[in-house]
Structure formats: C-alpha cells, structure tokens
Coordinates of C-alpha atoms in Angstrom, one line a residue:
Chain A
E211 CA 7.9 14.2 -3.8
I212 CA 6.1 15.1 -7.0
V213 CA 2.3 14.7 -6.9
L214 CA 0.4 14.0 -10.1
T215 CA -3.2 15.2 -10.3
Q216 CA -5.4 13.8 -13.0
S217 CA -8.6 15.5 -14.2
P218 CA -11.4 14.9 -14.6
G219 CA -11.9 11.9 -12.4
T220 CA -14.5 10.5 -14.8
L221 CA -15.2 11.5 -18.4
S222 CA -18.5 10.4 -20.0
L223 CA -18.3 10.4 -23.7
S224 CA -19.8 8.6 -26.7
P225 CA -17.9 6.4 -29.3
G226 CA -16.4 8.6 -32.0
E227 CA -16.0 11.6 -29.7
R228 CA -12.7 13.2 -28.7
A229 CA -11.3 12.6 -25.2
T230 CA -8.9 15.0 -23.5
L231 CA -7.3 13.9 -20.3
S232 CA -5.2 16.1 -18.1
C233 CA -2.2 15.3 -15.8
R234 CA -0.8 18.2 -13.7
A235 CA 2.4 17.8 -11.7
S236 CA 3.1 19.6 -8.4
Q237 CA 6.6 20.5 -9.7
S238 CA 8.1 20.7 -13.2
V239 CA 8.6 17.3 -14.7
S240 CA 11.1 16.4 -17.5
S241 CA 9.1 15.5 -20.6
S242 CA 11.2 12.5 -21.1
S243 CA 9.9 11.2 -17.7
L244 CA 6.2 11.3 -18.4
A245 CA 4.2 8.3 -19.4
W246 CA 0.5 7.3 -19.9
Y247 CA -1.1 3.9 -19.3
Q248 CA -4.5 2.3 -20.1
Q249 CA -6.0 -0.2 -17.7
K250 CA -9.2 -2.2 -18.4
P251 CA -11.1 -4.1 -15.6
G252 CA -9.3 -7.2 -14.5
Q253 CA -6.3 -6.5 -16.7
A254 CA -2.8 -5.2 -16.2
P255 CA -1.9 -1.7 -17.2
R256 CA -0.7 -1.2 -20.8
L257 CA 1.9 1.5 -21.8
L258 CA 0.4 3.9 -24.3
I259 CA 2.8 6.9 -24.3
Y260 CA 6.3 7.5 -23.0
G261 CA 8.5 10.6 -23.1
A262 CA 5.3 12.6 -23.0
S263 CA 4.5 12.2 -26.7
S264 CA 6.0 8.9 -28.1
R265 CA 3.6 6.1 -28.8
A266 CA 4.5 2.7 -27.4
T267 CA 4.8 -0.3 -29.8
G268 CA 1.4 -1.2 -31.4
I269 CA -0.5 1.8 -30.0
P270 CA -2.9 3.3 -32.6
D271 CA -2.3 6.8 -33.8
R272 CA -5.6 8.0 -32.4
F273 CA -3.7 8.2 -29.0
S274 CA -1.5 11.2 -28.7
G275 CA 0.4 12.8 -25.8
S276 CA 1.5 16.4 -25.3
G277 CA 2.6 18.9 -22.8
S278 CA 5.6 20.1 -20.8
G279 CA 6.6 21.4 -17.4
T280 CA 3.7 20.8 -15.1
D281 CA 0.9 20.2 -17.6
F282 CA 0.5 17.1 -19.8
T283 CA -2.4 15.9 -21.9
L284 CA -3.5 12.6 -23.3
T285 CA -5.8 12.9 -26.3
I286 CA -7.9 10.2 -27.9
S287 CA -9.0 11.6 -31.2
R288 CA -12.0 9.4 -31.8
L289 CA -13.1 7.0 -29.1
E290 CA -13.4 3.4 -30.1
P291 CA -15.5 0.9 -28.0
E292 CA -12.3 -0.7 -26.7
D293 CA -10.9 2.7 -25.4
F294 CA -13.3 2.9 -22.5
A295 CA -11.0 2.2 -19.6
V296 CA -9.0 3.9 -16.8
Y297 CA -6.0 6.0 -17.8
Y298 CA -3.0 6.8 -15.5
C299 CA -0.2 9.2 -16.0
Q300 CA 3.2 8.4 -14.4
Q301 CA 6.4 10.3 -13.9
Y302 CA 9.9 9.0 -13.3
G303 CA 11.8 10.7 -10.5
S304 CA 14.1 10.0 -7.6
S305 CA 12.2 9.3 -4.5
P306 CA 9.9 7.7 -5.0
E307 CA 11.2 6.5 -8.3
L308 CA 7.9 6.2 -10.1
T309 CA 4.8 8.2 -9.2
F310 CA 1.3 7.6 -10.7
G311 CA -1.6 9.9 -10.9
G312 CA -5.0 8.9 -9.4
G313 CA -6.5 8.0 -12.8
T314 CA -9.2 9.1 -15.1
K315 CA -12.0 6.8 -16.0
V316 CA -13.4 7.2 -19.5
E317 CA -16.9 5.7 -19.5
I318 CA -19.6 5.4 -22.2
K319 CA -22.2 8.1 -22.0
Chain B
E13 CA 7.0 -12.2 -27.3
V14 CA 7.7 -10.6 -23.9
Q15 CA 6.0 -12.5 -21.0
L16 CA 6.0 -11.8 -17.3
V17 CA 4.3 -14.3 -15.1
E18 CA 3.9 -13.6 -11.3
S19 CA 3.3 -16.2 -8.7
G20 CA 3.4 -16.6 -5.0
G21 CA 0.4 -14.5 -3.9
G22 CA -2.2 -15.7 -1.4
L23 CA -3.7 -15.2 2.0
V24 CA -1.3 -14.4 4.9
Q25 CA -1.9 -13.2 8.4
P26 CA -0.7 -9.8 9.6
G27 CA 2.9 -9.9 10.6
G28 CA 3.5 -12.8 8.2
S29 CA 5.8 -13.2 5.2
L30 CA 5.4 -14.0 1.5
R31 CA 7.7 -14.2 -1.5
L32 CA 6.5 -13.3 -4.9
S33 CA 8.2 -14.5 -8.1
C34 CA 8.1 -13.1 -11.6
A35 CA 9.2 -15.4 -14.4
A36 CA 10.4 -13.5 -17.5
S37 CA 10.7 -14.7 -21.1
G38 CA 10.9 -13.4 -24.6
F39 CA 13.7 -10.8 -23.9
T40 CA 17.2 -10.6 -22.4
F41 CA 16.2 -10.4 -18.8
S42 CA 19.7 -9.5 -17.6
T43 CA 19.8 -6.2 -19.5
Y44 CA 16.6 -4.6 -18.1
W45 CA 15.7 -2.9 -14.8
M46 CA 12.7 -4.4 -13.2
H47 CA 9.9 -3.0 -11.0
W48 CA 7.1 -4.1 -8.7
V49 CA 3.9 -2.1 -8.7
R50 CA 0.8 -2.8 -6.6
Q51 CA -2.8 -1.9 -6.8
A52 CA -5.2 -2.2 -3.8
P53 CA -8.7 -3.3 -4.6
G54 CA -10.6 -0.6 -6.4
K55 CA -7.6 1.8 -6.1
G56 CA -4.8 3.2 -8.3
L57 CA -1.3 2.1 -9.1
V58 CA 1.5 2.5 -6.5
W59 CA 5.1 1.9 -7.3
V60 CA 6.8 -0.5 -4.8
S61 CA 10.4 -1.2 -5.8
R62 CA 13.0 -1.3 -8.5
I63 CA 16.2 -3.3 -9.2
K64 CA 18.9 -2.5 -11.7
S65 CA 19.7 -5.0 -14.5
D66 CA 22.9 -6.2 -12.8
D67 CA 21.5 -6.2 -9.2
S68 CA 23.8 -3.4 -8.3
S69 CA 21.1 -1.1 -7.0
T70 CA 17.7 -1.2 -5.5
S71 CA 15.1 1.4 -4.6
Y72 CA 11.9 1.2 -2.5
A73 CA 8.8 3.2 -1.7
D74 CA 8.8 4.6 1.9
S75 CA 5.8 2.5 2.8
V76 CA 7.7 -0.8 2.3
K77 CA 11.3 0.2 3.1
G78 CA 12.8 -2.1 5.7
R79 CA 10.0 -4.7 5.2
F80 CA 10.3 -5.7 1.5
T81 CA 13.3 -6.9 -0.4
I82 CA 13.6 -7.0 -4.2
S83 CA 16.1 -9.4 -5.8
R84 CA 16.7 -11.1 -9.1
D85 CA 18.3 -14.2 -10.5
N86 CA 19.5 -13.4 -14.0
A87 CA 20.5 -17.1 -14.6
K88 CA 16.9 -18.1 -13.9
N89 CA 15.3 -15.0 -15.6
T90 CA 13.3 -14.5 -12.4
L91 CA 12.5 -11.4 -10.3
Y92 CA 11.5 -11.7 -6.6
L93 CA 9.9 -9.7 -3.9
Q94 CA 10.3 -10.9 -0.3
M95 CA 7.6 -9.3 1.8
N96 CA 8.0 -9.4 5.6
S97 CA 6.0 -7.9 8.5
L98 CA 2.9 -7.7 6.3
R99 CA 0.1 -5.4 7.1
A100 CA -3.5 -5.2 6.1
E101 CA -2.7 -2.1 3.9
D102 CA -0.3 -4.3 1.9
T103 CA -3.3 -6.1 0.5
A104 CA -3.2 -5.6 -3.3
V105 CA -2.6 -7.1 -6.7
Y106 CA 1.2 -7.0 -7.2
Y107 CA 2.5 -6.6 -10.7
C108 CA 6.0 -7.0 -12.0
G109 CA 7.1 -4.8 -14.9
R110 CA 10.0 -4.3 -17.2
G111 CA 11.6 -0.9 -17.1
D112 CA 11.7 0.9 -20.4
T113 CA 12.7 4.5 -21.1
R114 CA 11.6 5.8 -17.7
S115 CA 8.3 3.9 -17.8
I116 CA 7.1 0.3 -17.5
G117 CA 6.8 -1.1 -21.0
Y118 CA 5.6 -4.6 -20.2
W119 CA 3.5 -5.8 -17.2
G120 CA 2.7 -9.2 -15.8
Q121 CA -0.9 -10.3 -15.1
G122 CA -0.5 -9.7 -11.4
T123 CA -0.8 -11.8 -8.3
L124 CA -3.2 -11.1 -5.4
V125 CA -1.8 -10.7 -1.9
T126 CA -4.4 -10.6 0.9
V127 CA -3.3 -9.8 4.5
S128 CA -6.0 -10.7 6.9
S129 CA -6.6 -12.7 10.1

C-alpha cells in the first residue's frame, strides 16, 4: 500500500503570500494518478488538480501542481482569503484504490 | 449542473445496519465509476469503495470488506452503500463522488453516520 505524507501539517501565511505544499509517496506514483483537493470547514472536498498538474474545471490559475515519482507539490501563487483551507493529495492505485494524504491546513497568519 | 445528494445517514447501534443512497443528476450516471469516501470527525479523508459504471466490478477498503456492499441502479441514477455490522470506528461523514481521470471530480455534501449505543 502506498502511503502519502503531506508536509507541513500546518502552514501559517498572510494573504498575497505564496504557499508551497508537499506530498511525498512511499513508492513511485504515476503522475497521471496524483490529484489535489481543497476542503473548507463543513464542506465537501473540491478537486483542484488531477494528473499531477492539470487544473480541474473552474480552478483559478494561481493553483498549480508539479512533481513526479515520489515528490509532488501544490503551489498557490498568491493566497486569496478564500484559499485558507485544508488541502489533501490523493493517488490512484490498486489496493486500496484511492489513498489520501493526511492533509495540510493553510491558515491565516 | 452535476449534483450528488446523499441520504440515509443517522444514529445506529453497534452491530446495526444502514443503507446510504446518493442521487445523481446533471450527467449521464451510467457512464461513470462512482466512489464512497468517509471522513471521521476532525480527521482526514478515507476511501471506502468503488463501483464501475456498468456494475461489473466493485472494490473495497480492507476496513469495510465483508461488511459493506456498494451497488447502483443506473435506471434510477442512484448509488448505494449497504453497511452491516457497524462499529464505532465507522462513525463519519460519508461522501459519494464521481470518478474522473483517476480522481473524484464531483462530491456530494455528505451524510453523517453515527455508531453509538
């Protein structure tokens, strides 16, 4: 089973700053199988990035994904007030079929 | 507009059963794989189960295998999760989701399942 480790656990930043979130896999992951989600309190997750670097429909271009192999990154170029949330990475595999990382909380400094 | 609406959650005693439903609209339900994902209070996301578009294949997390059954009715555009032998650790918000390019492109609002005596 592939384990996804997200870091840091919490990121304290101010609006307008750049956020860099890390997702490290315990084994190599196909780039086409890596996704990122945003979740706000009391809401369902929302797909941001699929295939490691493709933005989902309606996602602003300040969100970008990169990486390959075991190291993947979600970057938010300039934080907007609505971006403060928890972010999860996810990989698609065989057993279990989907695995999520533990999440990174981006909070207002 | 894609919509997924879960129902059927509630309070159930340990060892009891519950069936969740997820009503889909705004897309051709019969052509998409569907998933269930759960989230315990204050915790992260955990994948539970998946069913192929034509109901030909299902997959489960080890923690629910043998206790939960995923199914679908493509004529009614509805996804189900039958949960038996429920345990306290099954307490969570359960989300249904549409499978898209090895991810979950759309999510329902979730339904809360509480297992407690």
